[in-house]
PDB file of C-alpha atoms in Angstrom:
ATOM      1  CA  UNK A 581      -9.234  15.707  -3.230  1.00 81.00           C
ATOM      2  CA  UNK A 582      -7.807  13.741  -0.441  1.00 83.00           C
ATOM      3  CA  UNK A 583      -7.313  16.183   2.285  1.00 83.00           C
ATOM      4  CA  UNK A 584     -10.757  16.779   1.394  1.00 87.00           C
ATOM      5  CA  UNK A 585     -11.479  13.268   2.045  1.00 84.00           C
ATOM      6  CA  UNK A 586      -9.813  12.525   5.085  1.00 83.00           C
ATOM      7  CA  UNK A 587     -11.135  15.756   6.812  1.00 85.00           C
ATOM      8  CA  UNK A 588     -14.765  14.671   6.047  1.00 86.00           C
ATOM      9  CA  UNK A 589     -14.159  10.713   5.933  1.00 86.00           C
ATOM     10  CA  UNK A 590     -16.549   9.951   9.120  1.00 86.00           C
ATOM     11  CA  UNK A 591     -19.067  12.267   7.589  1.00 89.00           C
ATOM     12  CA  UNK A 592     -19.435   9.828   4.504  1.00 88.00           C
ATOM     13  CA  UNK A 593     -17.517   6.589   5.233  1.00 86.00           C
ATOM     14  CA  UNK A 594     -20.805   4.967   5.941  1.00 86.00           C
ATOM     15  CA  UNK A 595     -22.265   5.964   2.157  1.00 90.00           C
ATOM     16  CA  UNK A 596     -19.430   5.086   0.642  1.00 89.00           C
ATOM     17  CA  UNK A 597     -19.012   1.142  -1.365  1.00 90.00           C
ATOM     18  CA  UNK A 598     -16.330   1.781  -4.142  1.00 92.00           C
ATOM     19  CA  UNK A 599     -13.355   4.131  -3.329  1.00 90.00           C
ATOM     20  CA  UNK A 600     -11.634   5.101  -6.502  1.00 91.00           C
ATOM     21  CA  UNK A 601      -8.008   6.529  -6.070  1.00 90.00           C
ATOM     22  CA  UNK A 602      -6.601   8.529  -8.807  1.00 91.00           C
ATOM     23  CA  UNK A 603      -2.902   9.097  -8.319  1.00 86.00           C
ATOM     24  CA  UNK A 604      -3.148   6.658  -5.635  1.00 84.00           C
ATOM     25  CA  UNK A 605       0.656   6.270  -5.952  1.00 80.00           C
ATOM     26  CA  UNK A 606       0.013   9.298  -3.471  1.00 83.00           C
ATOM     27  CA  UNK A 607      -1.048   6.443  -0.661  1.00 83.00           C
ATOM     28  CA  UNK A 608       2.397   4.033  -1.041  1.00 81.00           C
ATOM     29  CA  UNK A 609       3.669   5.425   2.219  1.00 83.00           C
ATOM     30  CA  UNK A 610       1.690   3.526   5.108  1.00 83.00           C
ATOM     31  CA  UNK A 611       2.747   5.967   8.048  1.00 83.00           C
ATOM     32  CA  UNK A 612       1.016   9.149   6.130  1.00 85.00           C
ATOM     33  CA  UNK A 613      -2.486  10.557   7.629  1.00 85.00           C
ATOM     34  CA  UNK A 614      -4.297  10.287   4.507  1.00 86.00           C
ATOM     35  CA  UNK A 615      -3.288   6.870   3.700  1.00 87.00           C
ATOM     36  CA  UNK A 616      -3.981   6.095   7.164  1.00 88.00           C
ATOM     37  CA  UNK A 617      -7.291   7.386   7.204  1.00 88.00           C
ATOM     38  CA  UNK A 618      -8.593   6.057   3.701  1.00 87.00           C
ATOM     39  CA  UNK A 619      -7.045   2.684   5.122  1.00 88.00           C
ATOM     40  CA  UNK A 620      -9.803   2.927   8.049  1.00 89.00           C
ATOM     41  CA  UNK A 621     -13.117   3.609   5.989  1.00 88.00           C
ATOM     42  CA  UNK A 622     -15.295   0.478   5.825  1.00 89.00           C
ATOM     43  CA  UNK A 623     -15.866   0.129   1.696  1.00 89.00           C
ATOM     44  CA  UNK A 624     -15.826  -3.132   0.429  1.00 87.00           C
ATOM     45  CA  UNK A 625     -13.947  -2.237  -2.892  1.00 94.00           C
ATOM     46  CA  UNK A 626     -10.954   0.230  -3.245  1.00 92.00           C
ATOM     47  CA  UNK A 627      -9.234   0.712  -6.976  1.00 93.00           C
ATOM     48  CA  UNK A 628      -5.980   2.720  -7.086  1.00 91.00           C
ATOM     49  CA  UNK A 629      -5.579   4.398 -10.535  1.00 91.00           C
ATOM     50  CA  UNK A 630      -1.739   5.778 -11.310  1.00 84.00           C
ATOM     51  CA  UNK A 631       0.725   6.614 -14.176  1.00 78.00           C
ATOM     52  CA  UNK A 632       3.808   6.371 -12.080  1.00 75.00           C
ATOM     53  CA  UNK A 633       4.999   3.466 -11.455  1.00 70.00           C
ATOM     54  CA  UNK A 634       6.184   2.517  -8.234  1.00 71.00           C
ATOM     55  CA  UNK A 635       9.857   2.298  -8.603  1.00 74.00           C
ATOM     56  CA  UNK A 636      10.374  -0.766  -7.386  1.00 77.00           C
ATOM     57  CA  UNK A 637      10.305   0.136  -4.144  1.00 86.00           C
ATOM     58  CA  UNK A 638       8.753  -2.861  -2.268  1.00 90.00           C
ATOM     59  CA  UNK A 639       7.352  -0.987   0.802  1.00 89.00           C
ATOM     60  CA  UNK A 640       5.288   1.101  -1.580  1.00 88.00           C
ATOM     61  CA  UNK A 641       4.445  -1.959  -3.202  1.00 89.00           C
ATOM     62  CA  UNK A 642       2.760  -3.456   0.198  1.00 92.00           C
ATOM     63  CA  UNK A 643       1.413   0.046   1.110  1.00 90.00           C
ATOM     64  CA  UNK A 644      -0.439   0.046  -2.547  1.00 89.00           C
ATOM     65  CA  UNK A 645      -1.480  -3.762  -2.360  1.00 91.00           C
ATOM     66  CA  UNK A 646      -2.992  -3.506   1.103  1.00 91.00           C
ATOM     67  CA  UNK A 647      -4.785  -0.536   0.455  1.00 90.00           C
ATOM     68  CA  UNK A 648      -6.477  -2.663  -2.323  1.00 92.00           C
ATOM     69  CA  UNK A 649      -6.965  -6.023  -0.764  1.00 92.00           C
ATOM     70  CA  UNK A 650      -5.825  -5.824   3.160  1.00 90.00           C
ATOM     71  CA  UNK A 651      -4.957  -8.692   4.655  1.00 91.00           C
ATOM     72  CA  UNK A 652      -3.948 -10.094   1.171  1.00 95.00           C
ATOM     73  CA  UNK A 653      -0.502  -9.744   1.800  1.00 96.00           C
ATOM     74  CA  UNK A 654       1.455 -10.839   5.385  1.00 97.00           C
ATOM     75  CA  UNK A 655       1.359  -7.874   7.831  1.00 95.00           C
ATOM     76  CA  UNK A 656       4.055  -4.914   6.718  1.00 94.00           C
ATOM     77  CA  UNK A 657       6.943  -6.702   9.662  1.00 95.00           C
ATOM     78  CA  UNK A 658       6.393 -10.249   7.611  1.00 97.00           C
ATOM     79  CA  UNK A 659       6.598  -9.284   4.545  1.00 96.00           C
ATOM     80  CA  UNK A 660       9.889  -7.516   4.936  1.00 95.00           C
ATOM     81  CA  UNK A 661      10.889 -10.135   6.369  1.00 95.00           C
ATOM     82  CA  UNK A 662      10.198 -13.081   4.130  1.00 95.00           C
ATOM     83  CA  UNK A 663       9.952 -11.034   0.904  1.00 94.00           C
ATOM     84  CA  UNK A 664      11.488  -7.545   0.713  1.00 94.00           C
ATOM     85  CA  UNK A 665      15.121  -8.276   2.749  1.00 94.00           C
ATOM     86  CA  UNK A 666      15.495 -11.522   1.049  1.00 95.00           C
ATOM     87  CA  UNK A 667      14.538  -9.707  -2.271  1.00 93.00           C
ATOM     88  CA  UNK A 668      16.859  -6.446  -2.118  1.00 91.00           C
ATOM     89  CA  UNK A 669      20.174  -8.730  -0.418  1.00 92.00           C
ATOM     90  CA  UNK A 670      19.765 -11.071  -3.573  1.00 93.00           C
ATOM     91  CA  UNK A 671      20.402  -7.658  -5.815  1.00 90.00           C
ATOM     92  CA  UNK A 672      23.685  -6.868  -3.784  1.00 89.00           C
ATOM     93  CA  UNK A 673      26.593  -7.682  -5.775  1.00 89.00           C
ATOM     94  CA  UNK A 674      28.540  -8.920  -2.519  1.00 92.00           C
ATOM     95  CA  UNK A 675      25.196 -11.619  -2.550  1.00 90.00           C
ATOM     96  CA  UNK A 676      25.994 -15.306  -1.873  1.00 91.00           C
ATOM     97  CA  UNK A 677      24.491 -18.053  -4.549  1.00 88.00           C
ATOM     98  CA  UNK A 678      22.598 -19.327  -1.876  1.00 91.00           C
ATOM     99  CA  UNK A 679      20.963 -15.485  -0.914  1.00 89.00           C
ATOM    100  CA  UNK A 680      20.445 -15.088  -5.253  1.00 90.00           C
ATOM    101  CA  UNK A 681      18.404 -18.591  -5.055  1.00 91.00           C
ATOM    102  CA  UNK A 682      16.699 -17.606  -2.010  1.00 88.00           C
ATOM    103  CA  UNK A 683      15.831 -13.407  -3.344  1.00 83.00           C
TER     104      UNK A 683
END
């Protein structure tokens, strides 16, 4: 499980090469302790398996992505800025044409 994980994750982080996460929607929230700790083990290769989808919620989105590949996508503050606040004010119906084009 992965409280059992993250209470023995220094006992086994240096044995471990391939992380598999089954309902890894469970890590899309960056500030939790398990994410947090799975985040710091040193295995090359990380695979989140999950059935729910992530609601387009674009926080849980980065949170899932740089679980997988870190450093793939701009750090969490640069990527809300750039993607997600251009991204959700283009879906506000008060949106300029200019803010659409731009989300």
């Amino acid at each position: 499980s992965y409280d059992q994980l993250r209470l023995h994750a220094d006992a086994v982080d240096a044995w471990i090469d391939l992380l598999i996460c089954d309902e890894g929607h469970r890590l899309k929230s960056s500030s939790a302790s398990t994410t947090q700790r799975l985040n710091a083990m040193q295995c090359r290769r990380r695979v989140l398996l999950t059935g729910t989808p992530l609601q387009n919620n674009l926080n849980e989105f980065w949170c899932c992505c740089n679980f997988v590949r870190p450093m793939l996508l701009p750090p969490s503050g640069v990527f809300q800025r750039v993607f997600k606040h251009p991204i959700e004010r283009a879906q506000d119906t008060t949106a300029s044409g200019q803010e659409v084009a731009i989300g």
